[in-house]
XYZ file of C-alpha atoms in Angstrom:
523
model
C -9.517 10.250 7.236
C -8.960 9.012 10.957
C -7.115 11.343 13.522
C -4.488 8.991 13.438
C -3.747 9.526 9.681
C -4.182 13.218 10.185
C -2.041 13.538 13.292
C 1.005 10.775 11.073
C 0.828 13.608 7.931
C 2.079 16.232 10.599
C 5.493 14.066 11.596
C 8.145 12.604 10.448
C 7.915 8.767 9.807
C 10.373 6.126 11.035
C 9.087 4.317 8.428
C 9.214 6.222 4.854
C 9.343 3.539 2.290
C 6.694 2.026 3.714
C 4.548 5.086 4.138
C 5.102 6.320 0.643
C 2.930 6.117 -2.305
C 3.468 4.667 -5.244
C 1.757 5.188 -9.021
C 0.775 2.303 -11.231
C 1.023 1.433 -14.829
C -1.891 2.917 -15.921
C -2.721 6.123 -13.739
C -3.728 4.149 -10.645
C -1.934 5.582 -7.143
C -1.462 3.629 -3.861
C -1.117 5.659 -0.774
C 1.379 3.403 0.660
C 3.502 0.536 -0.568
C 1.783 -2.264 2.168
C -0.501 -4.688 0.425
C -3.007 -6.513 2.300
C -2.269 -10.210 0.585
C -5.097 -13.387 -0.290
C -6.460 -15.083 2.886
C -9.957 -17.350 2.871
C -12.335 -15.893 5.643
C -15.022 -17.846 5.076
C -16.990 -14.560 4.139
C -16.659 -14.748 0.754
C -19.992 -16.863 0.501
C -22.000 -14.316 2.377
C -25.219 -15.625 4.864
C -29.120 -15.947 4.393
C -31.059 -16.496 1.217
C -29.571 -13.587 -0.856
C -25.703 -14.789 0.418
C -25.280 -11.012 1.671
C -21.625 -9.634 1.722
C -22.375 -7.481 4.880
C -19.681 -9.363 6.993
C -16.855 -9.363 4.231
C -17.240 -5.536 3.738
C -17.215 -4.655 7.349
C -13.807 -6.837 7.283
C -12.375 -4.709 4.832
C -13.343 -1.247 5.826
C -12.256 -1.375 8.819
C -8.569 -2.586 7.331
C -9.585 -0.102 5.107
C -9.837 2.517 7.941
C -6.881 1.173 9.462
C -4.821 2.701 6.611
C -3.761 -0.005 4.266
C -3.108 0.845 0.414
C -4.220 -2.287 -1.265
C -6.342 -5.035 -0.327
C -6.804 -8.198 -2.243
C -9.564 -10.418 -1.125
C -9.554 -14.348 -0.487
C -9.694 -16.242 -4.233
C -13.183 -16.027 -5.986
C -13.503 -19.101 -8.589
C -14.041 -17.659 -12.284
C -16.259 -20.335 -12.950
C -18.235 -23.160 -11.016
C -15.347 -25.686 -11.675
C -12.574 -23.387 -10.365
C -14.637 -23.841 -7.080
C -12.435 -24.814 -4.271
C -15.180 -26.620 -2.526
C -19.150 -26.994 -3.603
C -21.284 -23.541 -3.102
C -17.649 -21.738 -3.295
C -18.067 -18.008 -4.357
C -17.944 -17.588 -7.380
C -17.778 -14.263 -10.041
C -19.539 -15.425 -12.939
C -22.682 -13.514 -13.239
C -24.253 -10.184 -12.935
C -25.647 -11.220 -9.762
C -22.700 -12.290 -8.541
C -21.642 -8.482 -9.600
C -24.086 -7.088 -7.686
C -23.556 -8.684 -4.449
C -19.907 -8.101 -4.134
C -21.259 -4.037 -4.617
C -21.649 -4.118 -1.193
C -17.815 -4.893 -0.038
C -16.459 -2.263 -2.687
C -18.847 0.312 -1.459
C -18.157 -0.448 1.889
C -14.320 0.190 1.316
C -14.183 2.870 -0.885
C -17.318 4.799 1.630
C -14.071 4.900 4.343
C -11.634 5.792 1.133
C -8.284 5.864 0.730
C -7.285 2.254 0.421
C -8.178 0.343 -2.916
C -9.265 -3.344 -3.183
C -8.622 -5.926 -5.770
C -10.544 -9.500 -5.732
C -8.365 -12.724 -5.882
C -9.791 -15.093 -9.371
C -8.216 -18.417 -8.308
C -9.692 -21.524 -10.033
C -8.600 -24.607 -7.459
C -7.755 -26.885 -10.802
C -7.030 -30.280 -8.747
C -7.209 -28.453 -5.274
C -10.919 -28.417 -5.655
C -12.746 -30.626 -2.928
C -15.743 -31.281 -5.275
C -16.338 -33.772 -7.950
C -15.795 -31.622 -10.707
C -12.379 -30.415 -10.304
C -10.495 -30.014 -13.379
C -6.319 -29.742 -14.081
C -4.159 -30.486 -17.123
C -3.987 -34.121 -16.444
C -5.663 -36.314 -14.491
C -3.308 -36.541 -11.431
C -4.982 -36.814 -8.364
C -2.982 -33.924 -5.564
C -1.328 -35.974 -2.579
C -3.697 -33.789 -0.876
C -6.698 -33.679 -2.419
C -10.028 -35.454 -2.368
C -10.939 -36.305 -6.167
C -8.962 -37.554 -9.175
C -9.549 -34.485 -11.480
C -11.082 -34.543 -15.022
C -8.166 -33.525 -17.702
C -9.078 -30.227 -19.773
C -9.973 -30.658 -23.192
C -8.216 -27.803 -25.080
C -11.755 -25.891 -25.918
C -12.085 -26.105 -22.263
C -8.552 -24.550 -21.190
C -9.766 -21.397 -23.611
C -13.152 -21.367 -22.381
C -11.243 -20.937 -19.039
C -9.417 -18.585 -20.123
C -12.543 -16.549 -21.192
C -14.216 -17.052 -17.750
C -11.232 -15.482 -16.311
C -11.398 -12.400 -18.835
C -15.468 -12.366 -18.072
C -14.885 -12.577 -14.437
C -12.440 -9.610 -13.825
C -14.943 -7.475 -16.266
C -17.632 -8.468 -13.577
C -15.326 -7.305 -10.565
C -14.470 -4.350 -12.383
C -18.421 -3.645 -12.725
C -18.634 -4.413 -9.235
C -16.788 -2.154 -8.425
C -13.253 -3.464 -7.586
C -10.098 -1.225 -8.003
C -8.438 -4.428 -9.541
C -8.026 -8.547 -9.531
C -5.159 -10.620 -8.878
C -4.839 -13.477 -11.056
C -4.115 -16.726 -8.902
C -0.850 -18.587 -10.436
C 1.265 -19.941 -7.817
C 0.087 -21.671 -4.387
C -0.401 -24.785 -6.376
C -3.508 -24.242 -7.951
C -4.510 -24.468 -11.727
C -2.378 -21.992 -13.597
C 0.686 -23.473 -10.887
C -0.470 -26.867 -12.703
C -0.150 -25.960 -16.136
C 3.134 -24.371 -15.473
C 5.266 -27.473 -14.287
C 5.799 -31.137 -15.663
C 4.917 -32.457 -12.056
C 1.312 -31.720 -13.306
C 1.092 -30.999 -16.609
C 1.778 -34.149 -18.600
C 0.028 -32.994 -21.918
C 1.119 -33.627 -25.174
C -0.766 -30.658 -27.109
C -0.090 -27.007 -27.467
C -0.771 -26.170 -23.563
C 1.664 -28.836 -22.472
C 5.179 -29.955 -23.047
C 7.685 -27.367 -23.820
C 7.475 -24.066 -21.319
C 6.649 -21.927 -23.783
C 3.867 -24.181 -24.331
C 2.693 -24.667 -20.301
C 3.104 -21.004 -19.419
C 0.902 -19.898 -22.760
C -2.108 -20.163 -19.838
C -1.128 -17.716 -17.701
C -0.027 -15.684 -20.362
C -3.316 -15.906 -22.411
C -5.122 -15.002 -19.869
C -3.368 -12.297 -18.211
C -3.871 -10.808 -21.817
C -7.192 -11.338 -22.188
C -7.880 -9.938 -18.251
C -6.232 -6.837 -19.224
C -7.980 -6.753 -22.964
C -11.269 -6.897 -20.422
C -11.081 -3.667 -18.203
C -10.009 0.050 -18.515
C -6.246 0.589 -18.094
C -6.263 1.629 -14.731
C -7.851 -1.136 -13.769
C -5.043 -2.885 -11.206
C -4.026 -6.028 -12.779
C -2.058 -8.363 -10.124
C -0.543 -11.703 -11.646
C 0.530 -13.974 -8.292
C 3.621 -15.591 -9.455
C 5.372 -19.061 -7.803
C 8.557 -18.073 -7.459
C 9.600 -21.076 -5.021
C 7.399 -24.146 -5.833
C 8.988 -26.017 -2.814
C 8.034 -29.222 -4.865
C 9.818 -32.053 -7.118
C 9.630 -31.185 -11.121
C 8.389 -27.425 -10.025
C 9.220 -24.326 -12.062
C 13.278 -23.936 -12.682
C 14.301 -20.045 -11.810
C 15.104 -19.674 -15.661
C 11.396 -20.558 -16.378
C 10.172 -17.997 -13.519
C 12.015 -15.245 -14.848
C 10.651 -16.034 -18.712
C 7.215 -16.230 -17.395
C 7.589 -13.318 -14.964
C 8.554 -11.007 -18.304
C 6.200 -12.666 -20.153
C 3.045 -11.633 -18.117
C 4.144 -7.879 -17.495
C 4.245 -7.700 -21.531
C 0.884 -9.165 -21.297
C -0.496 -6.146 -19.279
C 0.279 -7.404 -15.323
C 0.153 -4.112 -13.230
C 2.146 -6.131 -10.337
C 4.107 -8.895 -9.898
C 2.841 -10.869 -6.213
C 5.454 -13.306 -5.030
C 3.790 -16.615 -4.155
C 5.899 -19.230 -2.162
C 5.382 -23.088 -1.692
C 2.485 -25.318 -3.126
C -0.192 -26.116 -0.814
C 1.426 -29.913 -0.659
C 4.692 -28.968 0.070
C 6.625 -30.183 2.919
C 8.780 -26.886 3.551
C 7.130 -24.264 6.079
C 6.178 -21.093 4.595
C 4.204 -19.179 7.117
C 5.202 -20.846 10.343
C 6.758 -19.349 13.490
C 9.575 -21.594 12.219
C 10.452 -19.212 9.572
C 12.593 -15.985 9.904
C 10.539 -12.798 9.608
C 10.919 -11.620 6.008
C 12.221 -14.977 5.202
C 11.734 -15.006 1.744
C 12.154 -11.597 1.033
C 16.030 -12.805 -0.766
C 13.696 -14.493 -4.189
C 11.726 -11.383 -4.458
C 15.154 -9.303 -4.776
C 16.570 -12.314 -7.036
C 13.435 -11.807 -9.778
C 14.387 -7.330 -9.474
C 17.409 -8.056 -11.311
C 16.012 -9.159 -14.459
C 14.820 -5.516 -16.144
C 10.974 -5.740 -14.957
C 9.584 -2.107 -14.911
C 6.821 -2.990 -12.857
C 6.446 -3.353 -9.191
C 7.355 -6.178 -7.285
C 5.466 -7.723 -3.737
C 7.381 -9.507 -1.397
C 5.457 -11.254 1.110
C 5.609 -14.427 4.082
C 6.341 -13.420 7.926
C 6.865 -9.641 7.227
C 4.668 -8.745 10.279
C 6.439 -5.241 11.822
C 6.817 -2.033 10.202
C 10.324 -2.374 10.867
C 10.788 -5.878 8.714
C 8.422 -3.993 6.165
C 10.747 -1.221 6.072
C 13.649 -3.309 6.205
C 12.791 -5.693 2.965
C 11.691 -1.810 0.901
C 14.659 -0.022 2.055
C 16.732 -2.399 1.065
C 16.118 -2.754 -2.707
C 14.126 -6.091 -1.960
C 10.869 -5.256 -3.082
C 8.821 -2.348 -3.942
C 6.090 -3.427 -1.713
C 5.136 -5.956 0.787
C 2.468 -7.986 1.370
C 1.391 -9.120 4.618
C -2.445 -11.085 5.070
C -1.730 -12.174 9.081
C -0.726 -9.225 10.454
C -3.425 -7.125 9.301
C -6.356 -9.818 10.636
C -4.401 -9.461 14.058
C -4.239 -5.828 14.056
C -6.643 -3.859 11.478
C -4.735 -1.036 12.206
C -0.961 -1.915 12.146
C -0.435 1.291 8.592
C -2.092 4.165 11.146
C -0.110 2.559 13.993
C 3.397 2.521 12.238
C 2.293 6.049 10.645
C 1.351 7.536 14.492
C 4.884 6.249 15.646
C 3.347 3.935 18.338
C 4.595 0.830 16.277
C 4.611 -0.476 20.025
C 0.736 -0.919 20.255
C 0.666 -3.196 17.467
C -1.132 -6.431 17.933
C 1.698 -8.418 16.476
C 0.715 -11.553 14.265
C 2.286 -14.478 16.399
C 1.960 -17.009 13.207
C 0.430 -19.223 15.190
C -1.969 -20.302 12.479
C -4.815 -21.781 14.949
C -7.863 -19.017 14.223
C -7.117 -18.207 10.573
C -5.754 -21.546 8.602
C -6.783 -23.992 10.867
C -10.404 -22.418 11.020
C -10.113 -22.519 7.044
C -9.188 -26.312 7.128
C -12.185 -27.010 8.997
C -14.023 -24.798 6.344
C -15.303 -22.013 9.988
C -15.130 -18.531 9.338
C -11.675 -17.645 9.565
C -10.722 -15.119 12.505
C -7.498 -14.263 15.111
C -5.975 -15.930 18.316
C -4.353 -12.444 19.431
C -7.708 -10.581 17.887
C -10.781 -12.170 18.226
C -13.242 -9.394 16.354
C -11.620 -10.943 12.900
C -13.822 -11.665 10.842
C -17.108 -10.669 13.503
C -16.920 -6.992 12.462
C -20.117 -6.581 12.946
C -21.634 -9.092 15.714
C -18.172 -7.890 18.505
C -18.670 -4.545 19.032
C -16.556 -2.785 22.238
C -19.376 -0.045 22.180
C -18.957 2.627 25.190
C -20.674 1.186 28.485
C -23.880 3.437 29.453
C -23.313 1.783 33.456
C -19.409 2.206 34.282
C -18.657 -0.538 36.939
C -15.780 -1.205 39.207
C -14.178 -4.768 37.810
C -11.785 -6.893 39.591
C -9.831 -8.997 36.418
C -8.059 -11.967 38.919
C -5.179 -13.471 36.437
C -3.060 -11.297 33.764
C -2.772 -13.735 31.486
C -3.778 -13.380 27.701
C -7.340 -13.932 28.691
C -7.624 -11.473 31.938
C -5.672 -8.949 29.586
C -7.760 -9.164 27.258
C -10.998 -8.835 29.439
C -9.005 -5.981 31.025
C -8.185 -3.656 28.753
C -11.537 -3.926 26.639
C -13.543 -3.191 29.912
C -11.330 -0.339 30.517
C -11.456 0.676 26.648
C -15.370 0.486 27.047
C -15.409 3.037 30.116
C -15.093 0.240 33.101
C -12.817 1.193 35.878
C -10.152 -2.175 35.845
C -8.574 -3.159 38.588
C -6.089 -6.252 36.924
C -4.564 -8.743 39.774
C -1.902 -11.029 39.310
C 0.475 -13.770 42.238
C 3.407 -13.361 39.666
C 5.812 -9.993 39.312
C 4.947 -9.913 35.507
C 1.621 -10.093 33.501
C 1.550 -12.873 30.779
C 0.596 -16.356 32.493
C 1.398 -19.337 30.596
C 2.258 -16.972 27.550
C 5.901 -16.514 29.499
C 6.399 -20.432 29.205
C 5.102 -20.902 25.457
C 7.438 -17.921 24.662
C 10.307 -20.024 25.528
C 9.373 -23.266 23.413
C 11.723 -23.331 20.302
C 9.454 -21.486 17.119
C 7.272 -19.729 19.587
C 9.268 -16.332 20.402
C 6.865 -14.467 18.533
C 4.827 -14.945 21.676
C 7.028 -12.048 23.404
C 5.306 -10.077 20.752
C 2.002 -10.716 22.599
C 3.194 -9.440 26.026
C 4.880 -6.452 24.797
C 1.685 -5.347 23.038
C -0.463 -5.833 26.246
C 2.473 -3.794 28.419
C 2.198 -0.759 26.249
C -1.585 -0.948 25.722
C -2.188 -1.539 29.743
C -0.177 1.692 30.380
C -2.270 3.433 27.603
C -5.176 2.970 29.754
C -5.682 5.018 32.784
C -8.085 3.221 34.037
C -6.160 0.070 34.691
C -4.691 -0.469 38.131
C -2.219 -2.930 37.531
C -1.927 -5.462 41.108
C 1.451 -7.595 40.375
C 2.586 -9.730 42.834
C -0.469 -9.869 44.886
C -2.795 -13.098 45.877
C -6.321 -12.022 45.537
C -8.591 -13.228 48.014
C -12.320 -12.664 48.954
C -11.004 -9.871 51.518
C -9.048 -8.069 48.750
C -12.183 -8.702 45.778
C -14.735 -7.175 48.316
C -16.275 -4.270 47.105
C -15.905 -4.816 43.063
C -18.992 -4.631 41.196
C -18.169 -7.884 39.287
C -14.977 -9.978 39.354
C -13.745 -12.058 36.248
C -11.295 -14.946 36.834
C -8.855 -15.625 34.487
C -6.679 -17.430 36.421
C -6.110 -20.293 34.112
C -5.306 -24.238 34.257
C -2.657 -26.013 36.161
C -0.863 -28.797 34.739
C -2.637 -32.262 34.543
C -1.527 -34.655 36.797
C -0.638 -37.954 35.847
C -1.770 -41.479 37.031
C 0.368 -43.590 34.413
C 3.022 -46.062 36.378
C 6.422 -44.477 36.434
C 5.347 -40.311 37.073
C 6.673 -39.918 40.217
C 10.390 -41.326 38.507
C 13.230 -38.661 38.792
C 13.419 -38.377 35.007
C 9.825 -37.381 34.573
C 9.425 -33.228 34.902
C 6.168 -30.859 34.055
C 6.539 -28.976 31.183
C 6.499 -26.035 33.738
C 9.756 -27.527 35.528
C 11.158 -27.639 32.284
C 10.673 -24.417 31.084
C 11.222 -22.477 34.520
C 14.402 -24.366 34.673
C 13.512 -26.100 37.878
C 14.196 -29.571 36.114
C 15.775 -31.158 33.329
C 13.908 -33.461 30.730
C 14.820 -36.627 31.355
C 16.955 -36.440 34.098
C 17.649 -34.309 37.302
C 15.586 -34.050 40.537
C 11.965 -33.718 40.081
C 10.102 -31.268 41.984
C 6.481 -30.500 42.215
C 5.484 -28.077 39.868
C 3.766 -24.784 40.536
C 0.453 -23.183 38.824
């Protein structure tokens, strides 16, 4: 246990919902109610010959160590058609078993926290030739037109689901979550957008929701009854001919009779046109569908998830009845520690997800390891390493920007004695102009992490308002510039007109766009 968790046990918590544990059907106990939702890493594959899991179990334990209760890992195929793209991971053999022994021992070595792996079969998501779905309806954005499941093949899927949560359960896993929403294959059986069958796995509801049903059922007929048991439900499909509420609601009772330890609200199909995780949405967002589905008699717990990235929205969406616990994937790659944080009562310090998207989803797009614009040891666990310096030096860090702040205070973290120089009165660079661009306030997060954190550090001299030149840098050991870009200028007929204006004019209200005098703009 870390001396942050020991030191949070001795106080009283602002946040106690949060903070407080909760027992599942079937004996298993959660030391706090925050889940640590489904994101693709890109370490799910593992490296070398014998695809090692090194990386993805260093990502864990140290979220893990950071004081999370549950962790569900990114989505594992159940078989090699489930794959969401060719040489996906997959948990379909005893080797497979084996190698994920590494990430479970890694986690549960740290204790505490519990981890569940994520079976999602891709269905017509799959960018490989042998995607599968109930029909064969090419996705608007997929690559292939998928092959239609013959009904021995829908229960032969079901079985590799049942096989493949035995196999995580030998591998030591505290639990799976069954992938339903997002989308993806069980999402496709569930709706007529997709489903356009005719026997008994298509037409009528009762019919399209007897996959996720059946297997849920057999998952839970597969493992010991404390064996967690997560069913990720669409409550919003965000698409035309998704799932009505009424048929959410049946299928949401239907799978906790089928065993389903918890209930994991899913939002928005992968092709939907509706943000989901954008800046653009209001923090906790979607909290309101999660509180919608607690007034139908379900006895077991329900996730809310989407933009909850403070303790205080956590605590917010749990003390209000919402949810019974809340999921949040982002936050926790920007700040490993955000649970011990909130628990230590320096909820200031946390490296605040800004939902920008660029390191983590756009990283997965592009099928690179997956990692964090505001934390850039995400997912490199165990290549960046801030190990203590054996040679202190005397830096100079010219520009307090995100990138001199960043240099600063892990020099000064690492024993380095900082001295951080900056022309303007406040730290931040071009972080105070993207803060003001409609959908980016979350960037005010950023800056109010690095104030705190700078003034944790005593050996940070902080030089605002001061030019440094090579009279002032004389004498450092080493100097680091950070001191950023200008804007471009232009050469296109027409820039020097009085309705053209920088986007730093703009923003520091020294001109209007498209109109009012121009004036040059400043670095």
């Amino acid at each position: 246990q870390s001396w942050v968790a020991r030191f949070a046990s001795t106080m009283p918590s602002a946040y106690p919902r949060l903070l407080q544990p909760i027992t599942l059907r079937g004996g298993a106990v959660l030391r706090n109610r925050a889940l640590m939702g489904s994101m693709h890493t890109g370490l799910e594959e593992g490296e070398g010959w014998g695809h090692s899991l090194e990386k993805m179990g260093a990502f864990f334990a140290e979220r893990a160590r950071g004081g999370v209760g549950l962790m569900v890992t990114g989505g594992i195929a159940p078989n090699a058609a489930g794959r969401v793209a060719p040489f996906a991971a997959t948990m379909a053999s005893s080797s497979d078993a084996r190698r994920h022994r590494t990430v479970t021992e890694m986690v549960h070595e740290v204790g505490g926290a519990k981890i569940a792996m994520q079976l999602l079969h891709a269905g017509r998501y799959a960018y490989q030739p042998s995607a599968v779905a109930p029909s064969a309806k090419k996705a608007p954005i997929g690559w292939v037109t998928p092959h239609a499941l013959s009904s021995a093949q829908v229960e032969a899927t079901i079985g590799d689901f049942a096989a493949a949560a035995a196999l995580a359960q030998e591998a030591g896993y505290d639990g799976v979550e069954v992938m339903g929403s997002e989308g993806y294959l069980i999402n496709q059986f569930l709706v007529t957008r997709t489903n356009h069958r005719s026997d008994a796995w298509g037409g009528s509801f009762a019919n399209r929701m007897r996959l996720p049903v059946e297997i849920v059922r057999a998952v839970r007929g597969a493992v010991s009854a404390d064996f967690i048991l997560i069913f990720r439900l669409s409550m919003l499909d965000l698409v035309r001919d998704g799932s009505s509420w009424e048929e959410v609601v049946e299928l949401a009772q239907a799978v906790e009779e089928a065993g389903a330890t918890i209930i994991n609200t899913g939002i928005g199909w992968h092709e939907a046109r509706v943000p989901t995780i954008a800046t653009s949405v209001p923090r906790g967002g979607f909290a309101w569908v999660t509180q919608k589905l607690k007034g139908h008699g379900l006895s077991i717990p329900l996730v809310a998830t989407n933009r909850i990235n403070t303790p205080e929205v956590a605590e917010a969406v749990l003390a209000s009845g919402q949810a019974d616990m809340v999921s949040m994937a982002r936050p926790l790659l920007a700040d490993p520690d955000f649970v011990n944080k909130a628990a230590a009562g320096t909820p200031e310090l946390i490296n605040t997800c800004i939902a920008c998207n660029q390191a983590c989803l756009d990283h997965t797009f592009k099928m690179q390891r997956a990692s964090c614009l505001v934390n850039p040891r995400a997912g490199y666990e165990t290549e960046l390493n801030y190990t203590p310096t054996e040679a202190p030096l005397n830096l100079a860090v010219v520009g307090a920007g995100p990138a001199g702040l960043a240099c600063a205070t892990v020099a000064a973290e690492r024993g380095h004695k900082v001295t951080l120089f900056d022309r303007s009165p406040s730290i931040g660079g071009q972080f105070n102009l993207a803060k003001q661009v409609p959908g980016k306030e979350e960037f005010y997060e950023t800056l109010r992490y690095f104030t705190h954190k700078l003034a944790s550090l005593p050996t940070i001299s902080l030089q605002l308002a001061t030019e440094a030149d090579a009279s002032t840098l004389a004498g450092y050991d080493r100097v680091v510039l950070a001191t950023g870009v200008v804007p471009r200028s232009l050469s296109l007929p027409g820039w020097d007109h009085p309705k053209v204006a920088s986007y730093v004019d703009v923003l520091q209200r020294r001109g209007a766009a498209g109109g009012g005098e121009r004036r040059p703009a400043t670095p």
